[in-house]
Tab-separated table of N, CA and C in Angstrom:
chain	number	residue	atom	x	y	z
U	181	UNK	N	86.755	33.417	-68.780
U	181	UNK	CA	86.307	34.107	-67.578
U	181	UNK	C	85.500	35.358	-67.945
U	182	UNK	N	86.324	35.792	-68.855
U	182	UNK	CA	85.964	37.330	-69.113
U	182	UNK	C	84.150	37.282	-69.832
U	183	UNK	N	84.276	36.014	-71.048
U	183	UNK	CA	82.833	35.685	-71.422
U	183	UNK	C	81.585	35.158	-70.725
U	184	UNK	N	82.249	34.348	-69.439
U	184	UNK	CA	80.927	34.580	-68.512
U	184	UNK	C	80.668	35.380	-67.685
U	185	UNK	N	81.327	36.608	-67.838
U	185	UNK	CA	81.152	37.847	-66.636
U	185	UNK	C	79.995	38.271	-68.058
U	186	UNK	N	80.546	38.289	-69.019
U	186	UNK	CA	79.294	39.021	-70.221
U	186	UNK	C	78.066	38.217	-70.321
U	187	UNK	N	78.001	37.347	-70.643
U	187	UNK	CA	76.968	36.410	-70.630
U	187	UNK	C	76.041	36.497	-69.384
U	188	UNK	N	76.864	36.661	-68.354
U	188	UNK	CA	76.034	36.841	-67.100
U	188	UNK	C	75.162	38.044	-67.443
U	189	UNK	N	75.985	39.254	-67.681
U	189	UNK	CA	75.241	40.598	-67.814
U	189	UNK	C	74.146	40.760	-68.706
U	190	UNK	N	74.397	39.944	-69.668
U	190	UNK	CA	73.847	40.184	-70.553
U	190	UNK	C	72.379	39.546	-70.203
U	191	UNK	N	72.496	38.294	-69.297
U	191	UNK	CA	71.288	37.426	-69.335
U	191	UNK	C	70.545	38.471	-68.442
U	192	UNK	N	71.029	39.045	-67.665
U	192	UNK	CA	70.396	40.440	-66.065
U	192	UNK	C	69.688	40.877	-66.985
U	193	UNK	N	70.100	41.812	-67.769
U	193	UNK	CA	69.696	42.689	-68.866
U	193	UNK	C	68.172	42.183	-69.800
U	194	UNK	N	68.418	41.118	-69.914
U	194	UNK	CA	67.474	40.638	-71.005
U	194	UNK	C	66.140	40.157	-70.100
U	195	UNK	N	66.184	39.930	-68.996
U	195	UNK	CA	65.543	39.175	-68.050
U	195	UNK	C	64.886	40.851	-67.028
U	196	UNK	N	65.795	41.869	-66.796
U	196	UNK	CA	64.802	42.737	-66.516
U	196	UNK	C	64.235	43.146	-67.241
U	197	UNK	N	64.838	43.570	-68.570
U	197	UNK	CA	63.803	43.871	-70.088
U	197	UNK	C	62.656	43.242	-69.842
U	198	UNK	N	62.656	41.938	-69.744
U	198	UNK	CA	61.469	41.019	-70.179
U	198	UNK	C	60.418	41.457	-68.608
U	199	UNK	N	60.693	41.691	-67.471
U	199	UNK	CA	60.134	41.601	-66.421
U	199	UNK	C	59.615	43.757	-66.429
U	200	UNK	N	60.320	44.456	-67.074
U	200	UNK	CA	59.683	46.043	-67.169
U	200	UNK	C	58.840	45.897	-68.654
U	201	UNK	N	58.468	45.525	-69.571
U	201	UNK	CA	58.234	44.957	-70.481
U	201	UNK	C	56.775	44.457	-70.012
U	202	UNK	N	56.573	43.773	-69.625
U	202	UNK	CA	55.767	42.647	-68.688
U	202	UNK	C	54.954	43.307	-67.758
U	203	UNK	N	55.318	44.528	-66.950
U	203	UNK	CA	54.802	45.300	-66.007
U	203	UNK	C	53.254	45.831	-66.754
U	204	UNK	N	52.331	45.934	-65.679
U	204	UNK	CA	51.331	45.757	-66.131
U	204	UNK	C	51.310	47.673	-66.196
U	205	UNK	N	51.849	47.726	-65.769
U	205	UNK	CA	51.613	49.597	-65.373
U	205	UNK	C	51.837	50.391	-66.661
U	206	UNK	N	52.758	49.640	-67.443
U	206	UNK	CA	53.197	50.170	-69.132
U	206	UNK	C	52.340	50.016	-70.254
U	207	UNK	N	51.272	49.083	-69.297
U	207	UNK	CA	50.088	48.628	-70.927
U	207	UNK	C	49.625	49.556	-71.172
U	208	UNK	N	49.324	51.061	-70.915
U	208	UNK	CA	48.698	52.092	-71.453
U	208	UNK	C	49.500	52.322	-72.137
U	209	UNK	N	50.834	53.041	-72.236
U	209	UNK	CA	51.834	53.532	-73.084
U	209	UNK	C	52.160	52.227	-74.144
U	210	UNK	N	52.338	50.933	-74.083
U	210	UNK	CA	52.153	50.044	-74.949
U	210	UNK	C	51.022	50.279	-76.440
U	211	UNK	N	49.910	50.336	-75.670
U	211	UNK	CA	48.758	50.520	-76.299
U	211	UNK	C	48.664	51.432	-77.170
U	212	UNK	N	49.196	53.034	-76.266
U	212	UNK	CA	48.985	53.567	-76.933
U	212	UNK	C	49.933	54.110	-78.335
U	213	UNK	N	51.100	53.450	-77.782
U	213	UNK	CA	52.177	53.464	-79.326
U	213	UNK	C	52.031	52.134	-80.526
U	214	UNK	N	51.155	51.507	-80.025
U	214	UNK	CA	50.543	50.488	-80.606
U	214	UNK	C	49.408	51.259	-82.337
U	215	UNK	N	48.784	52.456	-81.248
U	215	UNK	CA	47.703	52.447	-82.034
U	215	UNK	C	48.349	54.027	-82.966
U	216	UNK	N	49.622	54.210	-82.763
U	216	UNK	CA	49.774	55.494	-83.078
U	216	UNK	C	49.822	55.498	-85.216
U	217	UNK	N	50.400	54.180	-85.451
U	217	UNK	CA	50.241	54.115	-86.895
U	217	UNK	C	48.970	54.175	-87.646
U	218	UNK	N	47.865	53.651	-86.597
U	218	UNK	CA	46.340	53.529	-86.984
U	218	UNK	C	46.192	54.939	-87.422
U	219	UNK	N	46.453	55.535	-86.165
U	219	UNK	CA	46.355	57.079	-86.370
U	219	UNK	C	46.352	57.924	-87.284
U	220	UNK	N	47.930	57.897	-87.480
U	220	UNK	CA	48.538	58.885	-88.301
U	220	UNK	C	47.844	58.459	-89.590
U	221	UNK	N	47.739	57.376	-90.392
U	221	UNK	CA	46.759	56.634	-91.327
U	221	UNK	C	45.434	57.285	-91.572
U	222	UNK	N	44.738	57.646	-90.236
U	222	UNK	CA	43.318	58.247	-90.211
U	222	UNK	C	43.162	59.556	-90.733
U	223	UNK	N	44.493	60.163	-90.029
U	223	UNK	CA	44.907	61.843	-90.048
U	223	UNK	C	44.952	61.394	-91.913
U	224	UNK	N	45.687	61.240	-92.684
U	224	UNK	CA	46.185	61.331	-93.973
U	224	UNK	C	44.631	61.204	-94.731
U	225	UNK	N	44.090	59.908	-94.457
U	225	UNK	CA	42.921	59.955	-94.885
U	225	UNK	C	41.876	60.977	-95.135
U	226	UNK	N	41.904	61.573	-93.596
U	226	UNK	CA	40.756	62.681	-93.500
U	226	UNK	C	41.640	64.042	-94.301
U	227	UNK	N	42.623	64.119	-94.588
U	227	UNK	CA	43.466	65.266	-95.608
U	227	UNK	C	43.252	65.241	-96.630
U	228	UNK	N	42.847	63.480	-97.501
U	228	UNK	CA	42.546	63.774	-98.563
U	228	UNK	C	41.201	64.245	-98.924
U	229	UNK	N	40.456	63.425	-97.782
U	229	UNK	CA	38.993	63.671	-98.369
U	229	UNK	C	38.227	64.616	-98.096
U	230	UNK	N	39.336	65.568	-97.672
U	230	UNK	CA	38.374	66.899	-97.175
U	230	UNK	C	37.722	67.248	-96.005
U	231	UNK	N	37.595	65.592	-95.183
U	231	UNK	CA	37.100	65.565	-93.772
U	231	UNK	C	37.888	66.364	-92.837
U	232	UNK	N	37.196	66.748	-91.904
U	232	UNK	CA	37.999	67.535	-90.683
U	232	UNK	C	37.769	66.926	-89.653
């Protein structure tokens, strides 16, 4: 009993994840933690070479 009260919850859980996840309104913040490693990469680069 007790494991399909969890299982239930658990499936809610995974299924709004997937549906806020999915929201189109988050693709900026997606994106932009997407590109944040590019970044920091660029920053190091331009440290060594003297670029500003």
């Amino acid at each position: 009993m007790i494991s399909g009260i969890v299982t239930a919850v658990l499936l809610v859980l995974f299924v709004g994840g997937w549906i806020w996840l999915w929201n189109p309104r988050h693709k900026r913040e997606f994106d932009d933690a997407a590109h944040l490693p590019l970044e920091d990469d660029q920053a190091i680069y331009e440290n060594r070479s003297g670029r500003k």
